PDB file of C-alpha atoms in Angstrom:
ATOM      1  CA  MET S   1     -11.248  -4.465  -4.903  1.00 45.00           C
ATOM      2  CA  THR S   2     -10.512  -7.246  -7.391  1.00 56.00           C
ATOM      3  CA  VAL S   3      -8.601 -10.498  -7.309  1.00 64.00           C
ATOM      4  CA  SER S   4      -5.808  -8.740  -9.239  1.00 92.00           C
ATOM      5  CA  ALA S   5      -4.997  -6.810  -6.056  1.00 96.00           C
ATOM      6  CA  TYR S   6      -3.502 -10.081  -4.783  1.00 97.00           C
ATOM      7  CA  ASP S   7      -1.626 -10.862  -8.012  1.00 98.00           C
ATOM      8  CA  LEU S   8       2.136 -10.820  -7.445  1.00 98.00           C
ATOM      9  CA  THR S   9       3.121 -11.866 -10.964  1.00 98.00           C
ATOM     10  CA  GLY S  10       6.460 -10.360 -11.910  1.00 97.00           C
ATOM     11  CA  ARG S  11       7.353  -9.492  -8.329  1.00 98.00           C
ATOM     12  CA  THR S  12       9.962 -10.872  -5.956  1.00 98.00           C
ATOM     13  CA  ALA S  13       9.472 -11.758  -2.296  1.00 98.00           C
ATOM     14  CA  PHE S  14      12.062 -12.715   0.319  1.00 99.00           C
ATOM     15  CA  VAL S  15      10.885 -14.941   3.180  1.00 99.00           C
ATOM     16  CA  THR S  16      12.930 -15.816   6.268  1.00 98.00           C
ATOM     17  CA  GLY S  17      12.007 -18.886   8.297  1.00 98.00           C
ATOM     18  CA  ALA S  18      10.788 -20.502   5.081  1.00 98.00           C
ATOM     19  CA  ALA S  19      11.786 -24.067   5.949  1.00 98.00           C
ATOM     20  CA  GLY S  20       8.564 -24.854   7.804  1.00 97.00           C
ATOM     21  CA  GLY S  21       5.473 -23.697   9.636  1.00 96.00           C
ATOM     22  CA  ILE S  22       4.207 -20.177   8.965  1.00 97.00           C
ATOM     23  CA  GLY S  23       7.293 -19.339   6.895  1.00 98.00           C
ATOM     24  CA  ARG S  24       6.772 -22.263   4.550  1.00 98.00           C
ATOM     25  CA  ALA S  25       3.038 -21.625   4.219  1.00 98.00           C
ATOM     26  CA  SER S  26       3.720 -17.967   3.438  1.00 98.00           C
ATOM     27  CA  ALA S  27       6.416 -18.737   0.862  1.00 98.00           C
ATOM     28  CA  VAL S  28       4.176 -21.251  -0.910  1.00 98.00           C
ATOM     29  CA  LEU S  29       1.206 -18.860  -0.934  1.00 98.00           C
ATOM     30  CA  LEU S  30       3.261 -15.902  -2.199  1.00 98.00           C
ATOM     31  CA  ALA S  31       4.580 -18.117  -4.991  1.00 98.00           C
ATOM     32  CA  ALA S  32       1.052 -19.275  -5.821  1.00 98.00           C
ATOM     33  CA  ALA S  33       0.119 -15.591  -6.181  1.00 98.00           C
ATOM     34  CA  GLY S  34       2.823 -15.284  -8.841  1.00 98.00           C
ATOM     35  CA  ALA S  35       5.888 -14.054  -6.968  1.00 98.00           C
ATOM     36  CA  THR S  36       9.404 -15.361  -7.383  1.00 98.00           C
ATOM     37  CA  VAL S  37      10.157 -16.340  -3.790  1.00 98.00           C
ATOM     38  CA  HIS S  38      13.587 -16.304  -2.169  1.00 98.00           C
ATOM     39  CA  CYS S  39      13.398 -18.727   0.748  1.00 98.00           C
ATOM     40  CA  ALA S  40      15.859 -18.342   3.629  1.00 98.00           C
ATOM     41  CA  ASP S  41      16.414 -20.572   6.653  1.00 98.00           C
ATOM     42  CA  ARG S  42      19.158 -22.392   8.549  1.00 98.00           C
ATOM     43  CA  ASP S  43      17.337 -25.721   7.983  1.00 98.00           C
ATOM     44  CA  ALA S  44      18.736 -26.886   4.639  1.00 98.00           C
ATOM     45  CA  GLN S  45      16.450 -29.903   4.312  1.00 98.00           C
ATOM     46  CA  GLY S  46      13.349 -27.883   5.138  1.00 98.00           C
ATOM     47  CA  LEU S  47      14.394 -25.244   2.606  1.00 98.00           C
ATOM     48  CA  HIS S  48      14.719 -27.903  -0.076  1.00 98.00           C
ATOM     49  CA  GLU S  49      11.256 -29.242   0.745  1.00 98.00           C
ATOM     50  CA  THR S  50       9.688 -25.781   0.590  1.00 98.00           C
ATOM     51  CA  ALA S  51      11.347 -25.017  -2.744  1.00 98.00           C
ATOM     52  CA  THR S  52      10.170 -28.360  -4.097  1.00 98.00           C
ATOM     53  CA  LEU S  53       6.582 -27.614  -3.073  1.00 98.00           C
ATOM     54  CA  ILE S  54       6.751 -24.281  -4.893  1.00 98.00           C
ATOM     55  CA  LYS S  55       8.359 -25.667  -8.030  1.00 98.00           C
ATOM     56  CA  ASP S  56       6.047 -28.691  -8.205  1.00 98.00           C
ATOM     57  CA  ALA S  57       3.110 -26.250  -8.224  1.00 98.00           C
ATOM     58  CA  GLY S  58       4.654 -24.341 -11.139  1.00 98.00           C
ATOM     59  CA  GLY S  59       6.207 -21.535  -9.093  1.00 98.00           C
ATOM     60  CA  VAL S  60       9.710 -20.094  -8.919  1.00 98.00           C
ATOM     61  CA  ALA S  61      11.859 -20.433  -5.790  1.00 98.00           C
ATOM     62  CA  ARG S  62      15.403 -19.600  -4.802  1.00 98.00           C
ATOM     63  CA  THR S  63      16.970 -20.854  -1.575  1.00 98.00           C
ATOM     64  CA  HIS S  64      19.427 -19.263   0.857  1.00 98.00           C
ATOM     65  CA  HIS S  65      20.863 -21.430   3.630  1.00 98.00           C
ATOM     66  CA  LEU S  66      21.611 -18.947   6.405  1.00 98.00           C
ATOM     67  CA  ASP S  67      21.094 -17.865  10.000  1.00 98.00           C
ATOM     68  CA  VAL S  68      19.224 -14.553  10.253  1.00 98.00           C
ATOM     69  CA  THR S  69      21.541 -13.422  13.046  1.00 98.00           C
ATOM     70  CA  ASP S  70      24.395 -13.350  10.489  1.00 98.00           C
ATOM     71  CA  ARG S  71      23.930  -9.837   9.144  1.00 97.00           C
ATOM     72  CA  SER S  72      26.534 -10.106   6.372  1.00 98.00           C
ATOM     73  CA  ARG S  73      25.109 -13.392   5.038  1.00 98.00           C
ATOM     74  CA  LEU S  74      21.595 -11.993   5.198  1.00 98.00           C
ATOM     75  CA  ARG S  75      22.685  -8.855   3.347  1.00 98.00           C
ATOM     76  CA  GLU S  76      24.305 -10.966   0.652  1.00 98.00           C
ATOM     77  CA  ALA S  77      21.146 -13.018   0.189  1.00 98.00           C
ATOM     78  CA  ILE S  78      18.741 -10.072   0.092  1.00 98.00           C
ATOM     79  CA  THR S  79      20.868  -7.995  -2.246  1.00 97.00           C
ATOM     80  CA  SER S  80      21.064 -10.966  -4.629  1.00 97.00           C
ATOM     81  CA  CYS S  81      17.458 -10.152  -5.581  1.00 97.00           C
ATOM     82  CA  GLU S  82      17.489  -8.232  -8.861  1.00 92.00           C
ATOM     83  CA  GLN S  83      14.391  -6.495  -7.561  1.00 97.00           C
ATOM     84  CA  LEU S  84      12.663  -6.800  -4.199  1.00 98.00           C
ATOM     85  CA  HIS S  85       8.973  -6.050  -3.785  1.00 98.00           C
ATOM     86  CA  ALA S  86       8.160  -7.791  -0.502  1.00 98.00           C
ATOM     87  CA  LEU S  87       9.900  -9.046   2.614  1.00 99.00           C
ATOM     88  CA  ALA S  88       8.289 -11.428   5.103  1.00 99.00           C
ATOM     89  CA  ALA S  89      10.561 -11.603   8.161  1.00 98.00           C
ATOM     90  CA  ILE S  90       9.172 -14.719   9.818  1.00 98.00           C
ATOM     91  CA  ALA S  91      12.156 -16.627  11.255  1.00 98.00           C
ATOM     92  CA  GLY S  92      11.901 -17.061  15.002  1.00 97.00           C
ATOM     93  CA  VAL S  93      12.492 -19.320  17.976  1.00 96.00           C
ATOM     94  CA  MET S  94      10.348 -20.125  20.998  1.00 93.00           C
ATOM     95  CA  HIS S  95      11.491 -20.031  24.596  1.00 94.00           C
ATOM     96  CA  SER S  96       9.589 -20.361  27.847  1.00 93.00           C
ATOM     97  CA  SER S  97      10.868 -19.782  31.374  1.00 95.00           C
ATOM     98  CA  PRO S  98       9.591 -17.913  34.453  1.00 96.00           C
ATOM     99  CA  VAL S  99      10.985 -14.406  34.851  1.00 96.00           C
ATOM    100  CA  LEU S 100      12.971 -15.392  37.928  1.00 96.00           C
ATOM    101  CA  GLU S 101      14.555 -18.318  36.079  1.00 96.00           C
ATOM    102  CA  THR S 102      15.365 -16.581  32.779  1.00 95.00           C
ATOM    103  CA  ARG S 103      19.093 -16.752  32.088  1.00 96.00           C
ATOM    104  CA  ASN S 104      21.239 -14.307  30.142  1.00 96.00           C
ATOM    105  CA  GLU S 105      21.864 -16.874  27.429  1.00 96.00           C
ATOM    106  CA  ASP S 106      18.114 -17.501  27.035  1.00 95.00           C
ATOM    107  CA  LEU S 107      17.384 -13.794  26.649  1.00 96.00           C
ATOM    108  CA  ASP S 108      20.296 -13.245  24.269  1.00 97.00           C
ATOM    109  CA  ARG S 109      19.297 -16.132  22.003  1.00 97.00           C
ATOM    110  CA  VAL S 110      15.650 -15.084  21.727  1.00 98.00           C
ATOM    111  CA  LEU S 111      16.424 -11.405  21.202  1.00 98.00           C
ATOM    112  CA  ASN S 112      19.123 -12.201  18.654  1.00 98.00           C
ATOM    113  CA  VAL S 113      16.827 -14.312  16.487  1.00 98.00           C
ATOM    114  CA  ASN S 114      13.376 -12.840  17.110  1.00 98.00           C
ATOM    115  CA  PHE S 115      14.338  -9.170  17.169  1.00 98.00           C
ATOM    116  CA  LYS S 116      17.804  -8.607  15.736  1.00 98.00           C
ATOM    117  CA  GLY S 117      17.224 -11.096  12.919  1.00 98.00           C
ATOM    118  CA  VAL S 118      14.040  -9.225  11.975  1.00 98.00           C
ATOM    119  CA  LEU S 119      15.794  -5.854  12.294  1.00 98.00           C
ATOM    120  CA  TYR S 120      18.646  -6.935  10.019  1.00 98.00           C
ATOM    121  CA  ALA S 121      16.231  -8.247   7.376  1.00 98.00           C
ATOM    122  CA  CYS S 122      14.141  -5.070   7.511  1.00 98.00           C
ATOM    123  CA  GLN S 123      17.198  -2.844   7.221  1.00 98.00           C
ATOM    124  CA  GLU S 124      18.616  -4.670   4.221  1.00 98.00           C
ATOM    125  CA  ALA S 125      15.253  -4.976   2.469  1.00 98.00           C
ATOM    126  CA  ALA S 126      14.350  -1.324   2.994  1.00 98.00           C
ATOM    127  CA  ARG S 127      17.759  -0.145   1.761  1.00 98.00           C
ATOM    128  CA  LEU S 128      17.405  -2.253  -1.377  1.00 98.00           C
ATOM    129  CA  MET S 129      13.836  -1.107  -2.058  1.00 98.00           C
ATOM    130  CA  ILE S 130      14.887   2.533  -1.676  1.00 98.00           C
ATOM    131  CA  ALA S 131      17.891   2.047  -3.978  1.00 98.00           C
ATOM    132  CA  GLN S 132      15.683   0.313  -6.551  1.00 98.00           C
ATOM    133  CA  GLN S 133      12.919   2.931  -6.116  1.00 98.00           C
ATOM    134  CA  ILE S 134      10.382   0.176  -5.448  1.00 98.00           C
ATOM    135  CA  ARG S 135       7.247   0.919  -3.455  1.00 98.00           C
ATOM    136  CA  GLY S 136       7.515  -2.336  -1.575  1.00 98.00           C
ATOM    137  CA  SER S 137       5.986  -4.024   1.438  1.00 98.00           C
ATOM    138  CA  ILE S 138       7.724  -5.277   4.567  1.00 99.00           C
ATOM    139  CA  VAL S 139       5.875  -7.741   6.783  1.00 99.00           C
ATOM    140  CA  THR S 140       7.213  -8.639  10.221  1.00 98.00           C
ATOM    141  CA  MET S 141       6.077 -11.464  12.475  1.00 98.00           C
ATOM    142  CA  ALA S 142       4.988 -10.408  15.954  1.00 98.00           C
ATOM    143  CA  SER S 143       2.813 -12.566  18.234  1.00 96.00           C
ATOM    144  CA  GLY S 144      -0.322 -12.558  20.310  1.00 93.00           C
ATOM    145  CA  ALA S 145       2.122 -12.532  23.228  1.00 92.00           C
ATOM    146  CA  VAL S 146       2.454  -8.753  22.756  1.00 94.00           C
ATOM    147  CA  ASP S 147      -1.127  -8.370  24.007  1.00 91.00           C
ATOM    148  CA  THR S 148      -0.732 -10.453  27.167  1.00 88.00           C
ATOM    149  CA  GLY S 149       1.673 -11.109  30.018  1.00 85.00           C
ATOM    150  CA  GLY S 150       1.630 -14.847  29.496  1.00 88.00           C
ATOM    151  CA  PRO S 151       3.520 -16.768  32.198  1.00 92.00           C
ATOM    152  CA  GLY S 152       6.900 -17.945  30.951  1.00 93.00           C
ATOM    153  CA  LEU S 153       6.922 -15.689  27.908  1.00 94.00           C
ATOM    154  CA  LEU S 154       9.073 -12.780  29.083  1.00 95.00           C
ATOM    155  CA  ALA S 155      11.916 -13.243  26.575  1.00 96.00           C
ATOM    156  CA  TYR S 156       9.642 -14.229  23.695  1.00 96.00           C
ATOM    157  CA  GLY S 157       7.054 -11.519  24.392  1.00 96.00           C
ATOM    158  CA  ALA S 158       9.699  -8.820  24.877  1.00 97.00           C
ATOM    159  CA  ALA S 159      11.336  -9.676  21.551  1.00 98.00           C
ATOM    160  CA  LYS S 160       7.996  -9.644  19.746  1.00 98.00           C
ATOM    161  CA  ALA S 161       7.024  -6.341  21.404  1.00 97.00           C
ATOM    162  CA  ALA S 162      10.312  -4.939  20.083  1.00 98.00           C
ATOM    163  CA  VAL S 163       9.303  -6.157  16.611  1.00 98.00           C
ATOM    164  CA  VAL S 164       6.044  -4.199  16.910  1.00 98.00           C
ATOM    165  CA  GLN S 165       7.970  -1.053  17.852  1.00 98.00           C
ATOM    166  CA  LEU S 166      10.362  -1.633  14.954  1.00 98.00           C
ATOM    167  CA  THR S 167       7.405  -2.030  12.606  1.00 98.00           C
ATOM    168  CA  LYS S 168       5.766   1.232  13.639  1.00 98.00           C
ATOM    169  CA  THR S 169       9.005   3.223  13.661  1.00 98.00           C
ATOM    170  CA  LEU S 170      10.172   1.917  10.294  1.00 98.00           C
ATOM    171  CA  ALA S 171       6.743   2.553   8.780  1.00 98.00           C
ATOM    172  CA  ASN S 172       7.080   6.210   9.731  1.00 98.00           C
ATOM    173  CA  GLU S 173      10.625   6.456   8.417  1.00 98.00           C
ATOM    174  CA  VAL S 174      10.243   4.799   4.997  1.00 98.00           C
ATOM    175  CA  GLY S 175       6.679   5.759   4.149  1.00 98.00           C
ATOM    176  CA  ARG S 176       7.933   8.721   2.111  1.00 98.00           C
ATOM    177  CA  HIS S 177       9.570   6.187  -0.208  1.00 98.00           C
ATOM    178  CA  GLY S 178       6.242   4.439  -0.718  1.00 98.00           C
ATOM    179  CA  ILE S 179       7.317   1.462   1.388  1.00 98.00           C
ATOM    180  CA  ARG S 180       4.733  -0.036   3.732  1.00 98.00           C
ATOM    181  CA  VAL S 181       5.645  -1.843   6.964  1.00 98.00           C
ATOM    182  CA  ASN S 182       3.148  -3.945   8.906  1.00 98.00           C
ATOM    183  CA  ALA S 183       3.195  -6.745  11.469  1.00 98.00           C
ATOM    184  CA  VAL S 184       1.229  -9.968  11.816  1.00 98.00           C
ATOM    185  CA  ALA S 185       0.524 -11.041  15.407  1.00 97.00           C
ATOM    186  CA  PRO S 186      -0.903 -14.592  15.352  1.00 95.00           C
ATOM    187  CA  GLY S 187      -2.662 -16.313  18.193  1.00 89.00           C
ATOM    188  CA  TRP S 188      -2.078 -20.006  18.921  1.00 82.00           C
ATOM    189  CA  ILE S 189      -1.116 -21.597  15.598  1.00 84.00           C
ATOM    190  CA  ARG S 190      -0.576 -25.311  15.024  1.00 81.00           C
ATOM    191  CA  THR S 191       2.991 -25.539  13.644  1.00 75.00           C
ATOM    192  CA  PRO S 192       6.082 -27.729  14.129  1.00 72.00           C
ATOM    193  CA  MET S 193       7.129 -25.237  16.827  1.00 64.00           C
ATOM    194  CA  THR S 194       4.059 -26.151  18.900  1.00 61.00           C
ATOM    195  CA  ASP S 195       3.781 -29.810  17.851  1.00 58.00           C
ATOM    196  CA  ARG S 196       6.747 -30.775  20.009  1.00 54.00           C
ATOM    197  CA  HIS S 197       4.804 -30.259  23.236  1.00 55.00           C
ATOM    198  CA  GLY S 198       2.829 -33.531  23.015  1.00 56.00           C
ATOM    199  CA  GLU S 199       0.028 -33.890  25.582  1.00 60.00           C
ATOM    200  CA  ALA S 200       0.683 -30.395  26.922  1.00 66.00           C
ATOM    201  CA  GLN S 201       0.070 -29.070  23.415  1.00 64.00           C
ATOM    202  CA  GLU S 202      -3.241 -30.922  23.178  1.00 74.00           C
ATOM    203  CA  ARG S 203      -4.400 -29.392  26.456  1.00 73.00           C
ATOM    204  CA  THR S 204      -3.293 -25.920  25.377  1.00 73.00           C
ATOM    205  CA  GLU S 205      -4.989 -26.250  21.990  1.00 74.00           C
ATOM    206  CA  ALA S 206      -8.212 -27.366  23.638  1.00 80.00           C
ATOM    207  CA  MET S 207      -8.078 -24.390  26.002  1.00 75.00           C
ATOM    208  CA  MET S 208      -7.304 -21.911  23.202  1.00 72.00           C
ATOM    209  CA  ALA S 209     -10.099 -23.338  21.059  1.00 78.00           C
ATOM    210  CA  ARG S 210     -12.556 -22.806  23.932  1.00 80.00           C
ATOM    211  CA  MET S 211     -11.367 -19.199  24.287  1.00 77.00           C
ATOM    212  CA  SER S 212     -11.873 -18.429  20.587  1.00 83.00           C
ATOM    213  CA  PRO S 213     -15.299 -17.279  19.358  1.00 84.00           C
ATOM    214  CA  LEU S 214     -14.552 -19.436  16.289  1.00 84.00           C
ATOM    215  CA  GLY S 215     -14.012 -22.525  18.427  1.00 82.00           C
ATOM    216  CA  ARG S 216     -10.688 -23.591  16.931  1.00 83.00           C
ATOM    217  CA  VAL S 217      -6.967 -22.888  16.906  1.00 81.00           C
ATOM    218  CA  GLY S 218      -5.177 -21.527  13.867  1.00 84.00           C
ATOM    219  CA  GLU S 219      -3.257 -23.220  11.090  1.00 92.00           C
ATOM    220  CA  ALA S 220      -0.144 -21.876   9.354  1.00 94.00           C
ATOM    221  CA  GLN S 221      -2.251 -21.145   6.271  1.00 96.00           C
ATOM    222  CA  ASP S 222      -4.408 -18.729   8.284  1.00 96.00           C
ATOM    223  CA  VAL S 223      -1.355 -16.601   8.982  1.00 97.00           C
ATOM    224  CA  ALA S 224       0.023 -16.987   5.452  1.00 98.00           C
ATOM    225  CA  HIS S 225      -3.112 -15.333   4.076  1.00 98.00           C
ATOM    226  CA  ALA S 226      -2.508 -12.369   6.374  1.00 98.00           C
ATOM    227  CA  VAL S 227       1.062 -12.143   5.048  1.00 98.00           C
ATOM    228  CA  LEU S 228      -0.185 -12.251   1.447  1.00 98.00           C
ATOM    229  CA  HIS S 229      -2.725  -9.518   2.146  1.00 98.00           C
ATOM    230  CA  LEU S 230      -0.054  -7.211   3.563  1.00 98.00           C
ATOM    231  CA  ALA S 231       2.426  -8.017   0.786  1.00 98.00           C
ATOM    232  CA  ALA S 232      -0.072  -7.332  -1.985  1.00 98.00           C
ATOM    233  CA  ASP S 233      -1.670  -4.198  -3.420  1.00 97.00           C
ATOM    234  CA  ALA S 234      -4.855  -5.109  -1.554  1.00 97.00           C
ATOM    235  CA  SER S 235      -3.335  -3.369   1.484  1.00 98.00           C
ATOM    236  CA  SER S 236      -1.821  -0.405  -0.375  1.00 98.00           C
ATOM    237  CA  PHE S 237      -3.168   2.112   2.185  1.00 98.00           C
ATOM    238  CA  THR S 238      -2.146   0.080   5.238  1.00 98.00           C
ATOM    239  CA  THR S 239       1.086   0.745   7.094  1.00 98.00           C
ATOM    240  CA  GLY S 240       2.313   0.709  10.684  1.00 98.00           C
ATOM    241  CA  GLN S 241      -0.473  -1.694  11.634  1.00 98.00           C
ATOM    242  CA  ILE S 242      -0.731  -5.007  13.488  1.00 97.00           C
ATOM    243  CA  LEU S 243      -2.929  -7.636  11.847  1.00 97.00           C
ATOM    244  CA  ARG S 244      -4.084 -10.235  14.382  1.00 96.00           C
ATOM    245  CA  PRO S 245      -5.177 -13.626  13.002  1.00 93.00           C
ATOM    246  CA  ASN S 246      -5.946 -15.004  16.452  1.00 90.00           C
ATOM    247  CA  GLY S 247      -9.465 -16.387  16.228  1.00 87.00           C
ATOM    248  CA  GLY S 248     -10.760 -13.581  18.428  1.00 84.00           C
ATOM    249  CA  VAL S 249      -8.908 -14.791  21.532  1.00 85.00           C
ATOM    250  CA  ALA S 250      -7.648 -11.242  22.048  1.00 85.00           C
ATOM    251  CA  MET S 251      -9.482  -8.129  20.832  1.00 87.00           C
ATOM    252  CA  PRO S 252      -7.338  -5.113  21.781  1.00 88.00           C
ATOM    253  CA  TRP S 253      -8.409  -1.581  20.859  1.00 80.00           C
TER     254      TRP S 253
END
């Protein structure tokens, strides 16, 4: 294995959720590896900031202001890529409520963004890769929640579990085209999504750090490196798998 196995020069990647957190870190890292990165998000200002970071570092970025639950807009954005070598479907929302207090609207919103939005992106990317005869890589974003029954995480965990099933099923269906499909299931990662919890976040981070053999919580960059690995030739014989950058908090078979 050489460094060139992580070289994405001349390739194109499409990243949803690119306006911040794991999505931004992944878009910036893919661009640093040489890819032209199409950044998609509903946060226009965050998109602009991500694109600026990429361009200031000498990379190439395109932006698409959209909501991943809008299938037609997502299709338009993905098919605008002259070629597509990698998709990182990262856009997602967080929700927490006890099972007995989970409302229909809560479940619908989380499933629409965290599962349907990923499904739509995977469908459009896979169709384009097949049409272009590109042996590409699709990376979905699951969660450590798929390995636990964390209190309050029914809607979020169910949507992420559905993403895992999508990943495995799609890997089996498009493998004959040379397309790989894998998921990343992070543990507790310090991002804008978790920063909003204030003192509760500090207590949770301290607890998660104690649970990790590494003694710390994760950063967005830790997950971005997992995304790069799965998008690059370094993982050319890996498909239908779940990569868990979780600091060892969970070690499933």
